[in-house]
Amino acid sequence: VPYIEQLPTYIGLSADAPHAYVISIVVATIAMRTAITLPVTIWQRARTRRMTEIVGPKWEQMKRDLPIDVARRCRVQKKTHAEYKVELQKTLKTELRLLMKKNKCAPLATLLLPLAASIPLFLYASFAIRAALITQGSAIGAEIVPWWSPPADLMAKFEEGAKILQARGLEGEALQKLTTMQGPTLADRDKTMFGPIGLGMLTLINVELGQWLRKPLIEAPTAQVPKDEDEDERSMKKREARERKASLASLRSAVMGNVLRAASIAFVVVASQAPAGLSIYWLSSAAYTLVQNSIFAVIDR
């Protein structure tokens, strides 16, 4: 909590500066994401690229060559067809594992390490900011939300009252304290719903961008290849198996997309019950993700 309270001074701002804590949270979010999650994301992309560009083609070639090699070996050892199938599956698994190990792109590590870096950071930052906001008398909790502005008629009344008090001899800090309007603070729930709705929209855009980027990878295997009239039964079965597998992958992607879209709506509800200062952090993180993924999309295209 003390570190959160001192955030403005860390970036050279005075705690009395307009929206000092909002600016500090945004800057701190960008710094944390750039220092911790961005390098891990770049590392993940490099491993994924090796998997796609190196391991994928080699694996396709292996799936054509290994059955012949294993069949030849089993024939010499006089094994049955059932034993051949077991031996083939064992060999395929071993060779795939060695191929991924050689190119340093094991899928489990590629998937889990970014999550291990981003989730604890997100939770720790959220709990730290929330603790600072709900601490009695904290400066961060007293700051007005940046998107709130008083109605014009109320502002005019306050200005008129300030002139009257000043004419009666009140001045300095006492005058400022009596004539400063107190709007919704970062410790309050955002009743304007600007933050929660903005978070939901950013999250939904991130989901749609991710679905759009994955679409070519899903559609490529499902592309229909003209059938050969001389295609034998075994080839037809292989084709049908590939099409079923690709169709299942497409279905999984669609289901996951719908789940994430529903989560985007749920984030609006969650953020509406959280302190507005916490929504600032979530908004900053979601915006960072959107910019990051957009840049990567441009690079990949």
PDB file of C-alpha atoms in Angstrom:
ATOM      1  CA  VAL A   1       0.000   0.000   0.000  1.00  0.00           C
ATOM      2  CA  PRO A   2       2.744   2.584   0.811  1.00  0.00           C
ATOM      3  CA  TYR A   3       4.261   1.988  -2.625  1.00  0.00           C
ATOM      4  CA  ILE A   4       0.911   2.679  -4.287  1.00  0.00           C
ATOM      5  CA  GLU A   5       0.557   5.890  -2.279  1.00  0.00           C
ATOM      6  CA  GLN A   6       3.991   7.022  -3.491  1.00  0.00           C
ATOM      7  CA  LEU A   7       3.378   6.223  -7.175  1.00  0.00           C
ATOM      8  CA  PRO A   8       3.197   9.872  -8.321  1.00  0.00           C
ATOM      9  CA  THR A   9       6.594  10.675  -6.812  1.00  0.00           C
ATOM     10  CA  TYR A  10       8.161   7.691  -8.581  1.00  0.00           C
ATOM     11  CA  ILE A  11       7.305   9.188 -11.965  1.00  0.00           C
ATOM     12  CA  GLY A  12       8.062  12.778 -11.015  1.00  0.00           C
ATOM     13  CA  LEU A  13       4.524  13.991 -10.287  1.00  0.00           C
ATOM     14  CA  SER A  14       3.239  15.854  -7.286  1.00  0.00           C
ATOM     15  CA  ALA A  15       0.418  14.157  -5.406  1.00  0.00           C
ATOM     16  CA  ASP A  16      -1.518  17.431  -5.778  1.00  0.00           C
ATOM     17  CA  ALA A  17      -1.253  17.408  -9.586  1.00  0.00           C
ATOM     18  CA  PRO A  18      -4.521  16.879 -11.517  1.00  0.00           C
ATOM     19  CA  HIS A  19      -5.311  13.165 -11.722  1.00  0.00           C
ATOM     20  CA  ALA A  20      -1.847  12.308 -10.387  1.00  0.00           C
ATOM     21  CA  TYR A  21      -2.822   8.807  -9.269  1.00  0.00           C
ATOM     22  CA  VAL A  22      -4.727   7.997 -12.451  1.00  0.00           C
ATOM     23  CA  ILE A  23      -1.687   8.952 -14.534  1.00  0.00           C
ATOM     24  CA  SER A  24       0.553   6.996 -12.149  1.00  0.00           C
ATOM     25  CA  ILE A  25      -1.560   3.840 -12.439  1.00  0.00           C
ATOM     26  CA  VAL A  26      -1.535   4.047 -16.244  1.00  0.00           C
ATOM     27  CA  VAL A  27       2.240   4.618 -16.376  1.00  0.00           C
ATOM     28  CA  ALA A  28       2.897   1.830 -13.850  1.00  0.00           C
ATOM     29  CA  THR A  29       0.707  -0.558 -15.850  1.00  0.00           C
ATOM     30  CA  ILE A  30       2.579   0.186 -19.067  1.00  0.00           C
ATOM     31  CA  ALA A  31       5.925  -0.231 -17.276  1.00  0.00           C
ATOM     32  CA  MET A  32       4.962  -3.560 -15.670  1.00  0.00           C
ATOM     33  CA  ARG A  33       3.492  -5.000 -18.851  1.00  0.00           C
ATOM     34  CA  THR A  34       6.511  -3.897 -20.900  1.00  0.00           C
ATOM     35  CA  ALA A  35       9.040  -5.225 -18.385  1.00  0.00           C
ATOM     36  CA  ILE A  36       7.351  -8.529 -17.513  1.00  0.00           C
ATOM     37  CA  THR A  37       4.623  -9.740 -19.857  1.00  0.00           C
ATOM     38  CA  LEU A  38       5.852  -8.333 -23.185  1.00  0.00           C
ATOM     39  CA  PRO A  39       9.179 -10.261 -23.179  1.00  0.00           C
ATOM     40  CA  VAL A  40       7.300 -13.460 -22.323  1.00  0.00           C
ATOM     41  CA  THR A  41       4.822 -12.811 -25.149  1.00  0.00           C
ATOM     42  CA  ILE A  42       7.680 -12.277 -27.611  1.00  0.00           C
ATOM     43  CA  TRP A  43       9.280 -15.510 -26.349  1.00  0.00           C
ATOM     44  CA  GLN A  44       5.972 -17.353 -26.846  1.00  0.00           C
ATOM     45  CA  ARG A  45       5.592 -15.993 -30.373  1.00  0.00           C
ATOM     46  CA  ALA A  46       9.108 -17.136 -31.281  1.00  0.00           C
ATOM     47  CA  ARG A  47       8.375 -20.669 -30.056  1.00  0.00           C
ATOM     48  CA  THR A  48       5.032 -20.720 -31.862  1.00  0.00           C
ATOM     49  CA  ARG A  49       6.716 -19.570 -35.060  1.00  0.00           C
ATOM     50  CA  ARG A  50       9.297 -22.377 -34.791  1.00  0.00           C
ATOM     51  CA  MET A  51       6.473 -24.839 -34.220  1.00  0.00           C
ATOM     52  CA  THR A  52       4.626 -23.631 -37.319  1.00  0.00           C
ATOM     53  CA  GLU A  53       7.502 -23.007 -39.706  1.00  0.00           C
ATOM     54  CA  ILE A  54      10.017 -25.701 -38.695  1.00  0.00           C
ATOM     55  CA  VAL A  55       8.372 -28.449 -36.681  1.00  0.00           C
ATOM     56  CA  GLY A  56       5.131 -28.523 -38.704  1.00  0.00           C
ATOM     57  CA  PRO A  57       6.657 -29.272 -42.137  1.00  0.00           C
ATOM     58  CA  LYS A  58       9.170 -31.748 -40.683  1.00  0.00           C
ATOM     59  CA  TRP A  59       6.411 -33.522 -38.789  1.00  0.00           C
ATOM     60  CA  GLU A  60       4.273 -33.849 -41.909  1.00  0.00           C
ATOM     61  CA  GLN A  61       7.237 -35.424 -43.694  1.00  0.00           C
ATOM     62  CA  MET A  62       7.848 -37.760 -40.761  1.00  0.00           C
ATOM     63  CA  LYS A  63       4.224 -38.918 -40.836  1.00  0.00           C
ATOM     64  CA  ARG A  64       4.789 -39.982 -44.424  1.00  0.00           C
ATOM     65  CA  ASP A  65       8.176 -41.634 -43.897  1.00  0.00           C
ATOM     66  CA  LEU A  66       7.885 -43.275 -40.484  1.00  0.00           C
ATOM     67  CA  PRO A  67       5.054 -45.718 -41.343  1.00  0.00           C
ATOM     68  CA  ILE A  68       7.220 -47.120 -44.139  1.00  0.00           C
ATOM     69  CA  ASP A  69      10.292 -47.413 -41.907  1.00  0.00           C
ATOM     70  CA  VAL A  70       8.345 -48.975 -39.039  1.00  0.00           C
ATOM     71  CA  ALA A  71       6.563 -51.384 -41.401  1.00  0.00           C
ATOM     72  CA  ARG A  72       9.919 -52.497 -42.798  1.00  0.00           C
ATOM     73  CA  ARG A  73      11.315 -53.026 -39.307  1.00  0.00           C
ATOM     74  CA  CYS A  74       8.228 -54.923 -38.138  1.00  0.00           C
ATOM     75  CA  ARG A  75       8.330 -57.101 -41.232  1.00  0.00           C
ATOM     76  CA  VAL A  76      11.895 -58.127 -40.426  1.00  0.00           C
ATOM     77  CA  GLN A  77      10.895 -58.837 -36.820  1.00  0.00           C
ATOM     78  CA  LYS A  78       7.802 -60.753 -38.040  1.00  0.00           C
ATOM     79  CA  LYS A  79       5.363 -58.696 -35.980  1.00  0.00           C
ATOM     80  CA  THR A  80       1.611 -58.733 -36.505  1.00  0.00           C
ATOM     81  CA  HIS A  81      -0.354 -55.801 -37.906  1.00  0.00           C
ATOM     82  CA  ALA A  82      -1.663 -54.962 -34.423  1.00  0.00           C
ATOM     83  CA  GLU A  83       1.892 -54.891 -33.090  1.00  0.00           C
ATOM     84  CA  TYR A  84       2.891 -52.722 -36.048  1.00  0.00           C
ATOM     85  CA  LYS A  85       0.196 -50.158 -35.170  1.00  0.00           C
ATOM     86  CA  VAL A  86       1.344 -50.024 -31.546  1.00  0.00           C
ATOM     87  CA  GLU A  87       4.971 -49.657 -32.611  1.00  0.00           C
ATOM     88  CA  LEU A  88       4.073 -46.932 -35.100  1.00  0.00           C
ATOM     89  CA  GLN A  89       2.185 -44.856 -32.526  1.00  0.00           C
ATOM     90  CA  LYS A  90       5.035 -45.220 -30.052  1.00  0.00           C
ATOM     91  CA  THR A  91       7.593 -44.158 -32.662  1.00  0.00           C
ATOM     92  CA  LEU A  92       5.504 -41.192 -33.794  1.00  0.00           C
ATOM     93  CA  LYS A  93       5.130 -39.908 -30.231  1.00  0.00           C
ATOM     94  CA  THR A  94       8.838 -40.315 -29.531  1.00  0.00           C
ATOM     95  CA  GLU A  95       9.929 -38.585 -32.728  1.00  0.00           C
ATOM     96  CA  LEU A  96       7.496 -35.711 -32.221  1.00  0.00           C
ATOM     97  CA  ARG A  97       8.704 -35.183 -28.665  1.00  0.00           C
ATOM     98  CA  LEU A  98      12.345 -35.203 -29.812  1.00  0.00           C
ATOM     99  CA  LEU A  99      11.561 -32.845 -32.686  1.00  0.00           C
ATOM    100  CA  MET A 100       9.892 -30.314 -30.387  1.00  0.00           C
ATOM    101  CA  LYS A 101      12.679 -30.643 -27.822  1.00  0.00           C
ATOM    102  CA  LYS A 102      15.321 -30.060 -30.483  1.00  0.00           C
ATOM    103  CA  ASN A 103      13.583 -26.883 -31.669  1.00  0.00           C
ATOM    104  CA  LYS A 104      12.702 -25.754 -28.123  1.00  0.00           C
ATOM    105  CA  CYS A 105       8.987 -25.376 -28.689  1.00  0.00           C
ATOM    106  CA  ALA A 106       7.263 -27.831 -26.339  1.00  0.00           C
ATOM    107  CA  PRO A 107       3.594 -26.741 -26.336  1.00  0.00           C
ATOM    108  CA  LEU A 108       3.002 -27.098 -22.587  1.00  0.00           C
ATOM    109  CA  ALA A 109       5.749 -24.643 -21.631  1.00  0.00           C
ATOM    110  CA  THR A 110       4.734 -22.325 -24.471  1.00  0.00           C
ATOM    111  CA  LEU A 111       1.203 -22.202 -23.086  1.00  0.00           C
ATOM    112  CA  LEU A 112       1.850 -22.123 -19.346  1.00  0.00           C
ATOM    113  CA  LEU A 113       4.779 -19.718 -18.930  1.00  0.00           C
ATOM    114  CA  PRO A 114       2.925 -16.624 -20.254  1.00  0.00           C
ATOM    115  CA  LEU A 115       0.015 -17.460 -17.945  1.00  0.00           C
ATOM    116  CA  ALA A 116       2.420 -17.937 -15.026  1.00  0.00           C
ATOM    117  CA  ALA A 117       3.841 -14.467 -15.696  1.00  0.00           C
ATOM    118  CA  SER A 118       0.658 -12.508 -16.409  1.00  0.00           C
ATOM    119  CA  ILE A 119      -1.937 -13.921 -13.992  1.00  0.00           C
ATOM    120  CA  PRO A 120       0.042 -13.434 -10.725  1.00  0.00           C
ATOM    121  CA  LEU A 121       1.059  -9.937 -11.855  1.00  0.00           C
ATOM    122  CA  PHE A 122      -2.549  -9.013 -12.643  1.00  0.00           C
ATOM    123  CA  LEU A 123      -3.872 -10.380  -9.345  1.00  0.00           C
ATOM    124  CA  TYR A 124      -1.103  -8.840  -7.226  1.00  0.00           C
ATOM    125  CA  ALA A 125      -1.509  -5.406  -8.809  1.00  0.00           C
ATOM    126  CA  SER A 126      -5.306  -5.587  -8.467  1.00  0.00           C
ATOM    127  CA  PHE A 127      -5.162  -6.528  -4.775  1.00  0.00           C
ATOM    128  CA  ALA A 128      -2.495  -3.886  -4.031  1.00  0.00           C
ATOM    129  CA  ILE A 129      -4.462  -1.097  -5.723  1.00  0.00           C
ATOM    130  CA  ARG A 130      -7.710  -2.167  -4.064  1.00  0.00           C
ATOM    131  CA  ALA A 131      -6.028  -2.268  -0.637  1.00  0.00           C
ATOM    132  CA  ALA A 132      -4.687   1.257  -1.163  1.00  0.00           C
ATOM    133  CA  LEU A 133      -8.080   2.529  -2.303  1.00  0.00           C
ATOM    134  CA  ILE A 134     -10.011   1.196   0.683  1.00  0.00           C
ATOM    135  CA  THR A 135      -7.432   2.350   3.251  1.00  0.00           C
ATOM    136  CA  GLN A 136      -8.962   5.055   5.420  1.00  0.00           C
ATOM    137  CA  GLY A 137      -7.592   8.505   4.605  1.00  0.00           C
ATOM    138  CA  SER A 138      -5.526   7.418   1.598  1.00  0.00           C
ATOM    139  CA  ALA A 139      -4.682  10.098  -0.957  1.00  0.00           C
ATOM    140  CA  ILE A 140      -5.344   7.780  -3.891  1.00  0.00           C
ATOM    141  CA  GLY A 141      -8.830   7.025  -2.616  1.00  0.00           C
ATOM    142  CA  ALA A 142      -9.676  10.732  -2.404  1.00  0.00           C
ATOM    143  CA  GLU A 143      -8.804  11.550  -6.030  1.00  0.00           C
ATOM    144  CA  ILE A 144     -11.745  12.370  -8.321  1.00  0.00           C
ATOM    145  CA  VAL A 145     -12.379  10.015 -11.233  1.00  0.00           C
ATOM    146  CA  PRO A 146     -10.993  11.582 -14.431  1.00  0.00           C
ATOM    147  CA  TRP A 147     -14.153  11.321 -16.536  1.00  0.00           C
ATOM    148  CA  TRP A 148     -16.421  13.075 -14.007  1.00  0.00           C
ATOM    149  CA  SER A 149     -17.184  16.765 -14.371  1.00  0.00           C
ATOM    150  CA  PRO A 150     -19.712  18.788 -12.342  1.00  0.00           C
ATOM    151  CA  PRO A 151     -22.878  20.135 -13.993  1.00  0.00           C
ATOM    152  CA  ALA A 152     -22.529  23.695 -15.297  1.00  0.00           C
ATOM    153  CA  ASP A 153     -25.239  25.095 -12.991  1.00  0.00           C
ATOM    154  CA  LEU A 154     -23.615  23.527  -9.935  1.00  0.00           C
ATOM    155  CA  MET A 155     -20.234  24.906 -10.972  1.00  0.00           C
ATOM    156  CA  ALA A 156     -21.751  28.398 -11.305  1.00  0.00           C
ATOM    157  CA  LYS A 157     -23.245  28.173  -7.804  1.00  0.00           C
ATOM    158  CA  PHE A 158     -19.916  27.131  -6.309  1.00  0.00           C
ATOM    159  CA  GLU A 159     -18.120  29.994  -8.057  1.00  0.00           C
ATOM    160  CA  GLU A 160     -20.723  32.450  -6.794  1.00  0.00           C
ATOM    161  CA  GLY A 161     -20.405  31.085  -3.264  1.00  0.00           C
ATOM    162  CA  ALA A 162     -16.619  31.365  -3.454  1.00  0.00           C
ATOM    163  CA  LYS A 163     -16.866  35.037  -4.386  1.00  0.00           C
ATOM    164  CA  ILE A 164     -19.196  35.720  -1.449  1.00  0.00           C
ATOM    165  CA  LEU A 165     -16.902  33.936   1.021  1.00  0.00           C
ATOM    166  CA  GLN A 166     -13.868  35.715  -0.384  1.00  0.00           C
ATOM    167  CA  ALA A 167     -15.630  39.071  -0.011  1.00  0.00           C
ATOM    168  CA  ARG A 168     -16.246  38.261   3.655  1.00  0.00           C
ATOM    169  CA  GLY A 169     -12.534  37.751   4.246  1.00  0.00           C
ATOM    170  CA  LEU A 170     -12.177  33.998   3.828  1.00  0.00           C
ATOM    171  CA  GLU A 171      -9.116  33.068   1.809  1.00  0.00           C
ATOM    172  CA  GLY A 172      -6.321  30.559   1.326  1.00  0.00           C
ATOM    173  CA  GLU A 173      -6.693  26.893   2.217  1.00  0.00           C
ATOM    174  CA  ALA A 174      -9.929  27.405   4.111  1.00  0.00           C
ATOM    175  CA  LEU A 175     -11.580  29.009   1.079  1.00  0.00           C
ATOM    176  CA  GLN A 176     -10.337  26.277  -1.219  1.00  0.00           C
ATOM    177  CA  LYS A 177     -11.598  23.554   1.107  1.00  0.00           C
ATOM    178  CA  LEU A 178     -15.084  25.026   1.346  1.00  0.00           C
ATOM    179  CA  THR A 179     -15.454  25.757  -2.367  1.00  0.00           C
ATOM    180  CA  THR A 180     -13.983  22.569  -3.851  1.00  0.00           C
ATOM    181  CA  MET A 181     -16.647  20.207  -5.157  1.00  0.00           C
ATOM    182  CA  GLN A 182     -16.342  16.595  -4.096  1.00  0.00           C
ATOM    183  CA  GLY A 183     -17.354  14.267  -6.906  1.00  0.00           C
ATOM    184  CA  PRO A 184     -17.036  10.474  -7.157  1.00  0.00           C
ATOM    185  CA  THR A 185     -13.568   9.326  -6.110  1.00  0.00           C
ATOM    186  CA  LEU A 186     -11.329   6.454  -7.168  1.00  0.00           C
ATOM    187  CA  ALA A 187     -12.406   4.608  -4.021  1.00  0.00           C
ATOM    188  CA  ASP A 188     -16.087   4.759  -5.027  1.00  0.00           C
ATOM    189  CA  ARG A 189     -17.890   2.469  -7.402  1.00  0.00           C
ATOM    190  CA  ASP A 190     -18.130   4.035 -10.833  1.00  0.00           C
ATOM    191  CA  LYS A 191     -21.808   4.957 -11.027  1.00  0.00           C
ATOM    192  CA  THR A 192     -21.234   6.676 -14.372  1.00  0.00           C
ATOM    193  CA  MET A 193     -20.451   3.164 -15.770  1.00  0.00           C
ATOM    194  CA  PHE A 194     -17.890   4.760 -18.082  1.00  0.00           C
ATOM    195  CA  GLY A 195     -15.064   2.601 -16.734  1.00  0.00           C
ATOM    196  CA  PRO A 196     -16.925  -0.741 -16.607  1.00  0.00           C
ATOM    197  CA  ILE A 197     -18.465  -0.323 -20.070  1.00  0.00           C
ATOM    198  CA  GLY A 198     -15.120   0.815 -21.490  1.00  0.00           C
ATOM    199  CA  LEU A 199     -13.456  -2.256 -19.981  1.00  0.00           C
ATOM    200  CA  GLY A 200     -16.101  -4.550 -21.459  1.00  0.00           C
ATOM    201  CA  MET A 201     -15.702  -2.990 -24.901  1.00  0.00           C
ATOM    202  CA  LEU A 202     -11.893  -3.237 -24.842  1.00  0.00           C
ATOM    203  CA  THR A 203     -12.061  -6.850 -23.681  1.00  0.00           C
ATOM    204  CA  LEU A 204     -14.568  -7.697 -26.414  1.00  0.00           C
ATOM    205  CA  ILE A 205     -12.381  -6.027 -29.060  1.00  0.00           C
ATOM    206  CA  ASN A 206      -9.414  -8.083 -27.836  1.00  0.00           C
ATOM    207  CA  VAL A 207     -11.496 -11.265 -28.126  1.00  0.00           C
ATOM    208  CA  GLU A 208     -12.651 -10.426 -31.656  1.00  0.00           C
ATOM    209  CA  LEU A 209      -9.108  -9.514 -32.716  1.00  0.00           C
ATOM    210  CA  GLY A 210      -7.829 -12.821 -31.376  1.00  0.00           C
ATOM    211  CA  GLN A 211     -10.566 -14.735 -33.214  1.00  0.00           C
ATOM    212  CA  TRP A 212      -9.782 -12.871 -36.433  1.00  0.00           C
ATOM    213  CA  LEU A 213      -6.062 -13.632 -36.148  1.00  0.00           C
ATOM    214  CA  ARG A 214      -6.732 -17.337 -35.543  1.00  0.00           C
ATOM    215  CA  LYS A 215      -9.267 -17.626 -38.361  1.00  0.00           C
ATOM    216  CA  PRO A 216      -6.745 -18.363 -41.181  1.00  0.00           C
ATOM    217  CA  LEU A 217      -5.103 -21.067 -39.052  1.00  0.00           C
ATOM    218  CA  ILE A 218      -8.479 -22.738 -38.551  1.00  0.00           C
ATOM    219  CA  GLU A 219      -9.800 -22.367 -42.085  1.00  0.00           C
ATOM    220  CA  ALA A 220      -6.651 -23.633 -43.816  1.00  0.00           C
ATOM    221  CA  PRO A 221      -7.019 -27.271 -42.703  1.00  0.00           C
ATOM    222  CA  THR A 222     -10.736 -27.247 -43.477  1.00  0.00           C
ATOM    223  CA  ALA A 223     -10.295 -26.024 -47.051  1.00  0.00           C
ATOM    224  CA  GLN A 224     -11.882 -28.483 -49.417  1.00  0.00           C
ATOM    225  CA  VAL A 225      -9.460 -30.293 -51.688  1.00  0.00           C
ATOM    226  CA  PRO A 226     -10.964 -31.691 -54.931  1.00  0.00           C
ATOM    227  CA  LYS A 227     -11.486 -35.423 -54.602  1.00  0.00           C
ATOM    228  CA  ASP A 228      -9.580 -37.730 -56.859  1.00  0.00           C
ATOM    229  CA  GLU A 229     -11.812 -40.248 -58.635  1.00  0.00           C
ATOM    230  CA  ASP A 230      -9.071 -42.860 -58.278  1.00  0.00           C
ATOM    231  CA  GLU A 231      -8.697 -42.244 -54.548  1.00  0.00           C
ATOM    232  CA  ASP A 232      -8.624 -45.571 -52.689  1.00  0.00           C
ATOM    233  CA  GLU A 233     -10.566 -46.385 -49.547  1.00  0.00           C
ATOM    234  CA  ARG A 234      -7.629 -45.837 -47.207  1.00  0.00           C
ATOM    235  CA  SER A 235      -6.972 -42.360 -48.624  1.00  0.00           C
ATOM    236  CA  MET A 236     -10.661 -41.507 -48.313  1.00  0.00           C
ATOM    237  CA  LYS A 237     -10.648 -42.532 -44.657  1.00  0.00           C
ATOM    238  CA  LYS A 238      -7.578 -40.389 -44.004  1.00  0.00           C
ATOM    239  CA  ARG A 239      -9.235 -37.441 -45.739  1.00  0.00           C
ATOM    240  CA  GLU A 240     -12.399 -37.859 -43.692  1.00  0.00           C
ATOM    241  CA  ALA A 241     -10.369 -38.104 -40.470  1.00  0.00           C
ATOM    242  CA  ARG A 242      -8.534 -34.876 -41.303  1.00  0.00           C
ATOM    243  CA  GLU A 243     -11.800 -33.109 -42.093  1.00  0.00           C
ATOM    244  CA  ARG A 244     -13.374 -34.297 -38.820  1.00  0.00           C
ATOM    245  CA  LYS A 245     -10.332 -33.129 -36.873  1.00  0.00           C
ATOM    246  CA  ALA A 246     -10.370 -29.721 -38.583  1.00  0.00           C
ATOM    247  CA  SER A 247     -14.119 -29.388 -38.020  1.00  0.00           C
ATOM    248  CA  LEU A 248     -13.656 -30.180 -34.328  1.00  0.00           C
ATOM    249  CA  ALA A 249     -10.908 -27.539 -34.067  1.00  0.00           C
ATOM    250  CA  SER A 250     -13.217 -24.991 -35.685  1.00  0.00           C
ATOM    251  CA  LEU A 251     -16.008 -25.895 -33.251  1.00  0.00           C
ATOM    252  CA  ARG A 252     -13.671 -25.579 -30.259  1.00  0.00           C
ATOM    253  CA  SER A 253     -12.539 -22.160 -31.465  1.00  0.00           C
ATOM    254  CA  ALA A 254     -16.146 -21.001 -31.882  1.00  0.00           C
ATOM    255  CA  VAL A 255     -17.101 -22.239 -28.403  1.00  0.00           C
ATOM    256  CA  MET A 256     -14.054 -20.586 -26.830  1.00  0.00           C
ATOM    257  CA  GLY A 257     -14.841 -17.347 -28.652  1.00  0.00           C
ATOM    258  CA  ASN A 258     -18.391 -17.339 -27.285  1.00  0.00           C
ATOM    259  CA  VAL A 259     -17.130 -18.072 -23.759  1.00  0.00           C
ATOM    260  CA  LEU A 260     -14.709 -15.141 -23.958  1.00  0.00           C
ATOM    261  CA  ARG A 261     -17.451 -12.869 -25.309  1.00  0.00           C
ATOM    262  CA  ALA A 262     -19.630 -13.805 -22.342  1.00  0.00           C
ATOM    263  CA  ALA A 263     -16.667 -13.109 -20.042  1.00  0.00           C
ATOM    264  CA  SER A 264     -16.378  -9.625 -21.570  1.00  0.00           C
ATOM    265  CA  ILE A 265     -19.948  -8.913 -20.502  1.00  0.00           C
ATOM    266  CA  ALA A 266     -19.264 -10.376 -17.060  1.00  0.00           C
ATOM    267  CA  PHE A 267     -16.304  -7.999 -16.671  1.00  0.00           C
ATOM    268  CA  VAL A 268     -18.735  -5.075 -16.944  1.00  0.00           C
ATOM    269  CA  VAL A 269     -20.690  -6.402 -13.960  1.00  0.00           C
ATOM    270  CA  VAL A 270     -17.541  -7.099 -11.925  1.00  0.00           C
ATOM    271  CA  ALA A 271     -16.020  -3.683 -12.690  1.00  0.00           C
ATOM    272  CA  SER A 272     -19.270  -1.923 -11.789  1.00  0.00           C
ATOM    273  CA  GLN A 273     -18.946  -3.302  -8.240  1.00  0.00           C
ATOM    274  CA  ALA A 274     -15.227  -2.512  -7.886  1.00  0.00           C
ATOM    275  CA  PRO A 275     -13.591   0.803  -6.932  1.00  0.00           C
ATOM    276  CA  ALA A 276     -13.149   3.124  -9.897  1.00  0.00           C
ATOM    277  CA  GLY A 277      -9.378   3.183  -9.339  1.00  0.00           C
ATOM    278  CA  LEU A 278      -9.267  -0.549  -9.954  1.00  0.00           C
ATOM    279  CA  SER A 279     -11.140  -0.049 -13.225  1.00  0.00           C
ATOM    280  CA  ILE A 280      -8.388   2.400 -14.236  1.00  0.00           C
ATOM    281  CA  TYR A 281      -5.813  -0.382 -13.903  1.00  0.00           C
ATOM    282  CA  TRP A 282      -7.980  -2.912 -15.731  1.00  0.00           C
ATOM    283  CA  LEU A 283      -8.691  -0.423 -18.523  1.00  0.00           C
ATOM    284  CA  SER A 284      -4.978   0.353 -18.878  1.00  0.00           C
ATOM    285  CA  SER A 285      -4.068  -3.332 -19.035  1.00  0.00           C
ATOM    286  CA  ALA A 286      -6.802  -4.117 -21.589  1.00  0.00           C
ATOM    287  CA  ALA A 287      -5.742  -1.152 -23.730  1.00  0.00           C
ATOM    288  CA  TYR A 288      -2.112  -2.309 -23.580  1.00  0.00           C
ATOM    289  CA  THR A 289      -3.161  -5.785 -24.728  1.00  0.00           C
ATOM    290  CA  LEU A 290      -5.127  -4.310 -27.632  1.00  0.00           C
ATOM    291  CA  VAL A 291      -2.217  -2.141 -28.813  1.00  0.00           C
ATOM    292  CA  GLN A 292       0.232  -5.019 -28.389  1.00  0.00           C
ATOM    293  CA  ASN A 293      -1.884  -7.506 -30.341  1.00  0.00           C
ATOM    294  CA  SER A 294      -2.625  -4.944 -33.060  1.00  0.00           C
ATOM    295  CA  ILE A 295       1.095  -4.304 -33.565  1.00  0.00           C
ATOM    296  CA  PHE A 296       1.801  -8.034 -33.715  1.00  0.00           C
ATOM    297  CA  ALA A 297      -1.053  -8.463 -36.207  1.00  0.00           C
ATOM    298  CA  VAL A 298       0.467  -5.807 -38.478  1.00  0.00           C
ATOM    299  CA  ILE A 299       3.902  -7.447 -38.197  1.00  0.00           C
ATOM    300  CA  ASP A 300       2.510 -10.898 -39.014  1.00  0.00           C
ATOM    301  CA  ARG A 301       0.536  -9.657 -42.011  1.00  0.00           C
TER     302      ARG A 301
END
